[in-house]
mmCIF file of C-alpha atoms in Angstrom:
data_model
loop_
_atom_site.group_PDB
_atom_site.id
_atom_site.type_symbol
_atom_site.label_atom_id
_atom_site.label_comp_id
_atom_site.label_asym_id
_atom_site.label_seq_id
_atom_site.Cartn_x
_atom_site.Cartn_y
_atom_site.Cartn_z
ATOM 1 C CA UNK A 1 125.518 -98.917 81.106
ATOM 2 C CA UNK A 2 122.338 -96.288 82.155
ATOM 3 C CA UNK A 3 119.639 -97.787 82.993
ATOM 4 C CA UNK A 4 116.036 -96.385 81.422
ATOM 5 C CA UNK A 5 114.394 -94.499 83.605
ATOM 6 C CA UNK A 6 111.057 -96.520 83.313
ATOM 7 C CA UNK A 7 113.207 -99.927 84.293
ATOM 8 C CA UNK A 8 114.111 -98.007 87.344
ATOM 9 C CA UNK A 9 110.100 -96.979 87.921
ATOM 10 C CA UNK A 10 109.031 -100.458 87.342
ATOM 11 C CA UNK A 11 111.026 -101.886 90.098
ATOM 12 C CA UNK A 12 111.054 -99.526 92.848
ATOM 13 C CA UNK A 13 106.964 -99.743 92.163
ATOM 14 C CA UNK A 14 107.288 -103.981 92.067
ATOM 15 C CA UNK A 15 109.532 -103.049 95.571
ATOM 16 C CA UNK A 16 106.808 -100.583 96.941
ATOM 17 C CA UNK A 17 104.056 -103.603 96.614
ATOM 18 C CA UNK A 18 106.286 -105.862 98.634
ATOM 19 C CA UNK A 19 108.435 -103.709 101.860
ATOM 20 C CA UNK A 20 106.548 -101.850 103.876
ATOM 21 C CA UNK A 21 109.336 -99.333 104.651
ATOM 22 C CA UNK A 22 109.985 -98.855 100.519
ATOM 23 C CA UNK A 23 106.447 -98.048 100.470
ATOM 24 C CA UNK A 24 106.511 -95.407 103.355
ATOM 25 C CA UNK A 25 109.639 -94.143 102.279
ATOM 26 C CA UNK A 26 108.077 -93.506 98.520
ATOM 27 C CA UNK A 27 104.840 -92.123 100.267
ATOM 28 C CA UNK A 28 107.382 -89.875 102.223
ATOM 29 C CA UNK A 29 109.121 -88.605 99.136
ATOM 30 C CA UNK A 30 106.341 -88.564 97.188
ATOM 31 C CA UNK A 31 104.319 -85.855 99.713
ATOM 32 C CA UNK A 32 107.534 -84.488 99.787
ATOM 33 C CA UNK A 33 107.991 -83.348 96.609
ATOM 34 C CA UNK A 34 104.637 -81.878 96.161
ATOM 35 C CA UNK A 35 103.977 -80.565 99.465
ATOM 36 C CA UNK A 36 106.062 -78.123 102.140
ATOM 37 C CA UNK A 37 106.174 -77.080 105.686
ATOM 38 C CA UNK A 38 104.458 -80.359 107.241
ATOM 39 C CA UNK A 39 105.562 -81.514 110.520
ATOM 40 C CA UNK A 40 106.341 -85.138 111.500
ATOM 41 C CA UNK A 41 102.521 -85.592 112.999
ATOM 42 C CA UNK A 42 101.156 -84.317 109.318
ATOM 43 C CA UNK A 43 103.642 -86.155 107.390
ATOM 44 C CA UNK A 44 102.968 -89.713 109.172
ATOM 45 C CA UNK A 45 99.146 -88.718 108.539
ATOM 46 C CA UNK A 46 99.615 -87.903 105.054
ATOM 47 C CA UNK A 47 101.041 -91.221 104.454
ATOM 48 C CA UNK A 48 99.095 -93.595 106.722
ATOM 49 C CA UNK A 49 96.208 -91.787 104.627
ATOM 50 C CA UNK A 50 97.863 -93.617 101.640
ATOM 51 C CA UNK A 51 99.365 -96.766 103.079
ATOM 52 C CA UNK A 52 96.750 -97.210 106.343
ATOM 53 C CA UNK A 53 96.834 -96.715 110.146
ATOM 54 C CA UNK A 54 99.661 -97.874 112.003
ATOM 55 C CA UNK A 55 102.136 -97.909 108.473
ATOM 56 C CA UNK A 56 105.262 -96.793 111.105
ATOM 57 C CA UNK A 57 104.585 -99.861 113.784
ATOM 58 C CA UNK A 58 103.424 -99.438 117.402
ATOM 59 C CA UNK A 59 106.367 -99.428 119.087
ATOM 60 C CA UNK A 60 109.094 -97.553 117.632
ATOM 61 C CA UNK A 61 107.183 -95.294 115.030
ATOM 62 C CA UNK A 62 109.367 -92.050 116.034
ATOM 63 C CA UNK A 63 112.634 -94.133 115.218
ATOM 64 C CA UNK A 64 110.960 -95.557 112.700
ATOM 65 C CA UNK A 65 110.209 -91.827 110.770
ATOM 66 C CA UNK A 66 113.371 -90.482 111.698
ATOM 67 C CA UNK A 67 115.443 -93.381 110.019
ATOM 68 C CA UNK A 68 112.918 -92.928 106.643
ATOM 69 C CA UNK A 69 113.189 -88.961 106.622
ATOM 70 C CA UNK A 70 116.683 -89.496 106.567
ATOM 71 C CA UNK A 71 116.850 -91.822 103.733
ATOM 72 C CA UNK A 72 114.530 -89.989 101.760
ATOM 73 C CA UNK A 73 116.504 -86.737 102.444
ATOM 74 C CA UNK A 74 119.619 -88.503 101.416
ATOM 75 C CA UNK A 75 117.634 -89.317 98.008
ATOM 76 C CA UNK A 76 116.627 -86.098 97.790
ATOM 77 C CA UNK A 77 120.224 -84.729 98.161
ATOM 78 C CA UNK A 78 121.064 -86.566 95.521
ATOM 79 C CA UNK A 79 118.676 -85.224 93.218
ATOM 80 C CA UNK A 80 119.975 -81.813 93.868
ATOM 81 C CA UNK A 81 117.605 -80.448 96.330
ATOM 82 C CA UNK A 82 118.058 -80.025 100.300
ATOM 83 C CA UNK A 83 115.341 -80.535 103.018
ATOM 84 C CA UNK A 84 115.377 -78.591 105.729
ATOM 85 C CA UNK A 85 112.702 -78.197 108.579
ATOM 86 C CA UNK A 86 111.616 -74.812 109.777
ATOM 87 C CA UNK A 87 110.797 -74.094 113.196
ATOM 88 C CA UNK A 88 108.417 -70.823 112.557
ATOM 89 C CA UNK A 89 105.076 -70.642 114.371
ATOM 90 C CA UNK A 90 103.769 -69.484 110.987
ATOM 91 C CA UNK A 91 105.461 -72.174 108.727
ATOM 92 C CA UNK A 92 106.659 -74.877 110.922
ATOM 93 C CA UNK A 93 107.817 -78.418 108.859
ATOM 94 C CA UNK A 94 109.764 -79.895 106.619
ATOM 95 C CA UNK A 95 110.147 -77.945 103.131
ATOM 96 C CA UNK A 96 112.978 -78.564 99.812
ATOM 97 C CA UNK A 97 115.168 -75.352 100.084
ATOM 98 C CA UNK A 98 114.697 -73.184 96.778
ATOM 99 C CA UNK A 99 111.475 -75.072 95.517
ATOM 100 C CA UNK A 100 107.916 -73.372 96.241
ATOM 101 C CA UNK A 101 105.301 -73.915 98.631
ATOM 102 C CA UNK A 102 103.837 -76.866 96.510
ATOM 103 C CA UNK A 103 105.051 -78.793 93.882
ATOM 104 C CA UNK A 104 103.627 -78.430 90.260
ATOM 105 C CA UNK A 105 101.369 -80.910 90.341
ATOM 106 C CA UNK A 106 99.400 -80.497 93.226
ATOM 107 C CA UNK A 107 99.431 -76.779 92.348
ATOM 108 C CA UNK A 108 97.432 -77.865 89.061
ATOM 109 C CA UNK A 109 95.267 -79.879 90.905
ATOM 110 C CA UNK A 110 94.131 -76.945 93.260
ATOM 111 C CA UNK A 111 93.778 -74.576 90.175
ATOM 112 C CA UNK A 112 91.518 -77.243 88.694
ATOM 113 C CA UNK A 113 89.337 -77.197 91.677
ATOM 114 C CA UNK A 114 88.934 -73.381 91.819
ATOM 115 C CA UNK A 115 87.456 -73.397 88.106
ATOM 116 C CA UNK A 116 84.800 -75.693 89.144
ATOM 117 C CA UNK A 117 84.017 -73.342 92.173
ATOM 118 C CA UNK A 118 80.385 -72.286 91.303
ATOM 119 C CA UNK A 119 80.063 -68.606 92.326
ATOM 120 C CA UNK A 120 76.665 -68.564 92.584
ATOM 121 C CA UNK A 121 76.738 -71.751 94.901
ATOM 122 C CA UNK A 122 79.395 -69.627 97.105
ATOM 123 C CA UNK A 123 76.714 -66.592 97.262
ATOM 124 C CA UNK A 124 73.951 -68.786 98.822
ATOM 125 C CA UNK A 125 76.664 -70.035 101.527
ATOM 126 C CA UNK A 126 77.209 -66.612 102.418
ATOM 127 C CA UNK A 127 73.331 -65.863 103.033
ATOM 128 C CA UNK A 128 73.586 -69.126 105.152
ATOM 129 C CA UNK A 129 73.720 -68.210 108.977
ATOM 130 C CA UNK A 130 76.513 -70.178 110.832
ATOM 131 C CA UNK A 131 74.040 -72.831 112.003
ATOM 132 C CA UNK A 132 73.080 -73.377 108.564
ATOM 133 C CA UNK A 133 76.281 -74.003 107.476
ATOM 134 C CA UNK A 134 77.164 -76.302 110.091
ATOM 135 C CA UNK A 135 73.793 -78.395 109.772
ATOM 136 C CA UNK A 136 74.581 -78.780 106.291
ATOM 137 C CA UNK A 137 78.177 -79.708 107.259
ATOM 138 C CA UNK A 138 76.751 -82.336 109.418
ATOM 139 C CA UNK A 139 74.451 -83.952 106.486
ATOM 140 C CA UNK A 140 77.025 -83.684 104.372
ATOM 141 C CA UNK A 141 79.517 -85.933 107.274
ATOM 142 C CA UNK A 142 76.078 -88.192 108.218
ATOM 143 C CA UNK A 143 75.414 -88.717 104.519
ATOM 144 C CA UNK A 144 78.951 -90.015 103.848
ATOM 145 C CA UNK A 145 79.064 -91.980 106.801
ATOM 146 C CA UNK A 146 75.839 -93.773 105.292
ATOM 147 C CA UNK A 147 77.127 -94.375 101.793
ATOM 148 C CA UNK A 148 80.282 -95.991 103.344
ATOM 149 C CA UNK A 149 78.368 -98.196 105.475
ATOM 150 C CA UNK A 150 76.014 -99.470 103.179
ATOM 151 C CA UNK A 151 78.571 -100.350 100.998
ATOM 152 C CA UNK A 152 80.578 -102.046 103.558
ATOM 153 C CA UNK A 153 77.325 -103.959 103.585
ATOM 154 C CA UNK A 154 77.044 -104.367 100.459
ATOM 155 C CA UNK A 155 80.664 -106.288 100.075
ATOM 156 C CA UNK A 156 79.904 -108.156 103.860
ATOM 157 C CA UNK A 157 76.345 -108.631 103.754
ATOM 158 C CA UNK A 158 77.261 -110.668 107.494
ATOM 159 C CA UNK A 159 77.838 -107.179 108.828
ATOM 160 C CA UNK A 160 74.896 -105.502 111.178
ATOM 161 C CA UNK A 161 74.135 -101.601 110.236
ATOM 162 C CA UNK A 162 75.225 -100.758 113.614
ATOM 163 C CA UNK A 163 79.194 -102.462 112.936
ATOM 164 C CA UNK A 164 78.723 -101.248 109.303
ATOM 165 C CA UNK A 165 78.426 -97.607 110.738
ATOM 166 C CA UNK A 166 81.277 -98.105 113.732
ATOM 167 C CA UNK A 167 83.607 -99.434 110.604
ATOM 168 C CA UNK A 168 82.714 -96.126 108.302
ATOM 169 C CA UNK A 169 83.896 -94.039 110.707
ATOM 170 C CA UNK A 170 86.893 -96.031 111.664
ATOM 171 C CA UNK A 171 87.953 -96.082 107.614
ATOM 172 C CA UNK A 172 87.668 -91.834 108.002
ATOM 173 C CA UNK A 173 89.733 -91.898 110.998
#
């Protein structure tokens, strides 16, 4: 009997809400798929950033990654593909043999980005001296920082400005 594919989706997602290491191990494959030469620091960033801070445990967390990357490689074999890790100072990481440098759906997103790239906004950057740039950088961070904080306030109203604005930066960490 085969399964449908969407039976199979439905209940590694309902098993993803409930185990922690399902979850990393999806986030793993996941960034896998669409992304290539990351090393095990940017790979355990990439999926705190989508399961939080401290997703691999205190203690053990190298053990910990090595056990998922080689679950989610043996997935991944299974599929047909291969991931290897390259040691190059240009290109060091993790990458799928034979597939390019991202996957076809974060390539899409990027090229959807570039058309919104206003030229003429990228021409008044340029005229910008480097102090410029980085004040604006620094409103741009400060402003952030602000909207976070007041709506951390917003759902805690308890909350002081000052622990509103320690918490908004924690959350970017």
């Amino acid at each position: 009997m085969s399964v449908p594919p969407a039976a199979l989706h439905d209940l590694l997602e309902d098993a993803i809400s409930r185990d922690r290491t399902t979850a990393r191990r999806a986030a793993l494959l996941r960034i896998l798929h669409q992304e290539r030469f990351l090393t095990r620091a940017q790979l355990i960033v990439r999926v705190e950033g989508v399961l939080g801070v401290g997703c691999f445990g205190n203690a053990a967390w190298v053990d910990t990654f090595y056990r998922d990357m080689k679950v989610v490689k043996r997935a991944l074999r299974a599929a047909g593909y291969q991931v290897a890790y390259s040691r190059s100072l240009l290109r060091p990481g993790y990458y799928v043999r034979n597939q390019p440098s991202i996957g076809s759906e974060l390539s899409a997103a990027l090229d959807g980005s570039i058309m919104e790239v206003n030229p003429t906004q990228i021409a008044i950057y340029k005229q910008l001296s480097i102090k410029q740039r980085f004040q604006q950088g620094c409103s741009i961070s400060n402003l952030a920082r602000q909207v976070v904080a007041h709506r951390l306030r917003q759902r805690n109203p308890i909350l002081s400005l000052a622990e509103a604005h320690r918490l908004a930066i924690q959350k970017g960490a």
